[in-house]
Every structure is written in C-alpha cells, then in structure tokens.
Tab-separated table of C-alpha atoms in Angstrom:
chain	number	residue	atom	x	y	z
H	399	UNK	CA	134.290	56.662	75.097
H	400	UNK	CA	133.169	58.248	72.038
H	401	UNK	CA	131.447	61.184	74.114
H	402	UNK	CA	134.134	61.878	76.510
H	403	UNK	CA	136.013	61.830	72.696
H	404	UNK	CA	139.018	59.486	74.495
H	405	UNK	CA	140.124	58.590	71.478
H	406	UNK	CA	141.534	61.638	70.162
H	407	UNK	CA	143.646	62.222	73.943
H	408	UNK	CA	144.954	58.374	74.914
H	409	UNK	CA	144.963	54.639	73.753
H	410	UNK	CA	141.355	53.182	74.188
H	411	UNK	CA	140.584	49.296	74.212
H	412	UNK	CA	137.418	48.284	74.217
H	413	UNK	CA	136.092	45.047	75.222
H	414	UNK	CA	132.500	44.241	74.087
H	415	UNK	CA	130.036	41.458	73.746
H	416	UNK	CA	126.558	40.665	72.996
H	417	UNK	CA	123.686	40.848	75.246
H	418	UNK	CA	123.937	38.482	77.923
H	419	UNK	CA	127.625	37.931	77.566
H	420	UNK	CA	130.465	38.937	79.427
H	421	UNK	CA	133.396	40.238	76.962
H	422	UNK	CA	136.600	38.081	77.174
H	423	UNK	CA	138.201	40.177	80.240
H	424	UNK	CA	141.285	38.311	80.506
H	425	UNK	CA	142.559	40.395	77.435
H	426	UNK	CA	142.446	43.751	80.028
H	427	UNK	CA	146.272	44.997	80.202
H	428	UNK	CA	147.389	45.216	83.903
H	429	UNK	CA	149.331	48.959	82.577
H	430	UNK	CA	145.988	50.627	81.508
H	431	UNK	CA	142.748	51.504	83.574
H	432	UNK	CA	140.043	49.319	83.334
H	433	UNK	CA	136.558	51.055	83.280
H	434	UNK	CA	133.918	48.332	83.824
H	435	UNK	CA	129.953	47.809	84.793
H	436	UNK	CA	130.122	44.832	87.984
H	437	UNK	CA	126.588	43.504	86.693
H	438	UNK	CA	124.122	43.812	84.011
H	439	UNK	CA	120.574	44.466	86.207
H	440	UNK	CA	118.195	43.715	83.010
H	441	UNK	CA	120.912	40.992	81.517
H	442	UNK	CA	122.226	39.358	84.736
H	443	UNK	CA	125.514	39.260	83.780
H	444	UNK	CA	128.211	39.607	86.419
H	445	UNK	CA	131.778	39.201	86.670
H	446	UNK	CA	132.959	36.478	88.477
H	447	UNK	CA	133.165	36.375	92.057
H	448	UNK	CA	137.086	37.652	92.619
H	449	UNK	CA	137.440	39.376	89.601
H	450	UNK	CA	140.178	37.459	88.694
H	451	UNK	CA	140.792	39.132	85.197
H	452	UNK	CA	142.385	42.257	87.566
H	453	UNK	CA	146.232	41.354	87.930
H	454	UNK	CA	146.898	41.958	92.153
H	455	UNK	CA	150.161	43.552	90.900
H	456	UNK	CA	148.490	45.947	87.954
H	457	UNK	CA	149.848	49.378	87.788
H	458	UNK	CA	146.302	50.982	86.282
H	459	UNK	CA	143.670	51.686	88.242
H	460	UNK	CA	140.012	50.046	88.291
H	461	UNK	CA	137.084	52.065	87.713
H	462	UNK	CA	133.585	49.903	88.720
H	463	UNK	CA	130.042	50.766	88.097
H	464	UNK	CA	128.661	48.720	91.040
H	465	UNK	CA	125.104	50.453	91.108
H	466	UNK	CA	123.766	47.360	91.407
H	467	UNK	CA	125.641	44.841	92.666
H	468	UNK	CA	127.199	46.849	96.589
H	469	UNK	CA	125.008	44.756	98.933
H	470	UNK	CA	123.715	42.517	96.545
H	471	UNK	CA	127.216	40.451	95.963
H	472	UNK	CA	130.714	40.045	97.631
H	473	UNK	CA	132.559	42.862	96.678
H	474	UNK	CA	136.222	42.245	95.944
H	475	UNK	CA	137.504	45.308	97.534
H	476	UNK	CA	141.140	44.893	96.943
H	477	UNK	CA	140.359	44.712	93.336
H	478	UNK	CA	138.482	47.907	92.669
H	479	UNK	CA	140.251	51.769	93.253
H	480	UNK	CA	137.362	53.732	91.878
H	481	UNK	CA	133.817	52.424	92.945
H	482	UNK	CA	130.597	54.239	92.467
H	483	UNK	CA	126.936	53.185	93.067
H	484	UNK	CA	123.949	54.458	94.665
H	485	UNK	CA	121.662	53.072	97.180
H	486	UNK	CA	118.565	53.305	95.567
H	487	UNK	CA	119.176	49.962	93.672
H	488	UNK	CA	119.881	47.366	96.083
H	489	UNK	CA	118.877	49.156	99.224
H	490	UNK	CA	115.745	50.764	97.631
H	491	UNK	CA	116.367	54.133	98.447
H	492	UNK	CA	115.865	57.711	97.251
H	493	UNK	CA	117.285	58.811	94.046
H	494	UNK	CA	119.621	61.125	92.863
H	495	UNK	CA	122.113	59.898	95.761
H	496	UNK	CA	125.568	58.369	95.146
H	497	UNK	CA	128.444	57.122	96.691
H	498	UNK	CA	131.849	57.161	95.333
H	499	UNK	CA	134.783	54.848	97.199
H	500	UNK	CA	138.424	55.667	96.337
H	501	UNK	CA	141.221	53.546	97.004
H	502	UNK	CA	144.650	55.041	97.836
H	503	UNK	CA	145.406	54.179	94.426
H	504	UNK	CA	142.737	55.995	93.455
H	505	UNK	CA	143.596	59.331	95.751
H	506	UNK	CA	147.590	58.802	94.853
H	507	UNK	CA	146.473	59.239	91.368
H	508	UNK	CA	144.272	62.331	91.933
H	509	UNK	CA	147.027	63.977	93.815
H	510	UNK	CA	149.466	63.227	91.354
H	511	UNK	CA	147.471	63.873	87.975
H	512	UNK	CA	145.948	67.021	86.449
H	513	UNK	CA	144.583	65.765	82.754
H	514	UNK	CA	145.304	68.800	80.100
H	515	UNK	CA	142.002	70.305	78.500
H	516	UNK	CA	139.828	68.838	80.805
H	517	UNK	CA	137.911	70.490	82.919
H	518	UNK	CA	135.759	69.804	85.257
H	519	UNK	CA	133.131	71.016	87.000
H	520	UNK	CA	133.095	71.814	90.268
H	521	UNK	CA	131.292	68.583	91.846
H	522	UNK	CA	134.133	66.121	90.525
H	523	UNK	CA	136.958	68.180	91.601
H	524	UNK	CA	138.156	66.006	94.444
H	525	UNK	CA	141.622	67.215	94.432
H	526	UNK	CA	142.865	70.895	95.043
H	527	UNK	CA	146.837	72.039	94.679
H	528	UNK	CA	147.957	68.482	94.381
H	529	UNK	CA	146.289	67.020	97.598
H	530	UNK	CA	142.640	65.627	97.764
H	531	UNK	CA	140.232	68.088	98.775
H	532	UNK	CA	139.751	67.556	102.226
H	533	UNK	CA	136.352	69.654	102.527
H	534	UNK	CA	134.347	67.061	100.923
H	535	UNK	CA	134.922	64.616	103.614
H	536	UNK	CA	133.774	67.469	106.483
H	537	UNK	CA	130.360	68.020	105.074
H	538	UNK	CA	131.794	71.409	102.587
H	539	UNK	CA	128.901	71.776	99.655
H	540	UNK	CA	130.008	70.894	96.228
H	541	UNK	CA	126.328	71.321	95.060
H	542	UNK	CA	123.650	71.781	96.357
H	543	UNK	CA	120.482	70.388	94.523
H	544	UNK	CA	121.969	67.085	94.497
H	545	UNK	CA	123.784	65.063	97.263
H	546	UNK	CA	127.255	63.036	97.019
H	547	UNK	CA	128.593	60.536	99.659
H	548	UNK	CA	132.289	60.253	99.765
C-alpha cells in the first residue's frame, strides 16, 4: 500500500491483525477490491474454506496471493478474479516461475481500465488497445530471463 503510494490515488482500507490471526474480513465492502494473502505458510492462518466474507454479488474484484495454498486446499474458484501463485511451494518446484489466473471479471476490467500515471512495465501489460493481449496466451515473450504462466 504504502509503496505502490495508493493512498495518495484512491480510498484504501486496510484490514490487519496480529500474528496468527485472521483480520475481521466480514468488514470487506462488496464495491471495492479486496487484495488478500489465502494462507499464512510460517503462521498457518487461512481463510475459511468458501471464503464466505466475498459477497457472490460484489461488484470489486478479488485479488489472492495463493502461493501457498493452490494444491494444498480447495480453492473457491468462483470467489477469486485475480489469482497468483507459483509452483514451487506446494508442488516443490523450480523458482522464479508463476502463474497468474484471471477471471472474466478480471479480463473485463483490464479491457475496460487504463489507471492514469501508472505505468507499467512491459511483463504486466496484459492488455493492449482495450482488449487483452492475446500474444501472451500463444507463447509471445514478455521477458525473457524469467518465465510467466498465464
């Protein structure tokens, strides 16, 4: 939050707690995005199975660090439009790989939203000219000393 410097560009809630806790997430508004960790490896926290505190009918979108929990617990698919993790967690694989799963919440909202002053560089540009950028899913570089699974 702070280094991304959100605060100065939209509305930021934060939710915290202390170690080993969960922050109350029933206070998350349906209208905004939720940006949230699925599991704590070190502090074994997890949300709960469902993820009930996401509203079926929200009008955000759900952003999930699930590094460690894709394979390793149910996923509630429905629930999440931005999910990223990599498989050298739970499937013990090589570093420096990562996955990225987009809902078509998620790619509605990247066709449909440029963000003023930010930009970005050329890995995380999934969307060209309004449309998602189809290259990524044919195998097109974005960079090349690291890999990215779309």
């Amino acid at each position: 939050v702070s280094h991304l410097k959100l605060r100065d560009i939209v509305e930021v809630t934060e939710h915290t707690a202390d170690y080993g806790e969960l922050p109350d997430l029933t206070k998350t508004n349906p209208a905004n995005d939720i940006c949230f960790t699925f599991n704590g490896t070190t502090s074994g926290v997890r949300v709960r199975d469902g993820c009930d505190f996401i509203a079926d009918d929200r009008t955000g979108l759900t952003l999930c660090d699930a590094t460690s929990a894709c394979f390793a617990m149910d996923m509630p698919w429905d629930k999440l439009d931005v999910t990223t993790y990599s498989w050298q967690k739970v499937l013990g694989g090589e570093g420096a790989h990562g996955v990225l799963i987009l809902s078509p919440r998620a790619v509605e909202r990247l066709e449909s939203y440029t963000p003023e002053n930010r930009p970005l560089p050329k890995i995380f540009r999934l969307a060209k000219k309004g449309k998602l950028e189809a290259g990524i899913f044919k195998g097109a570089t974005i960079n090349t000393p690291s890999m990215l699974a779309v």
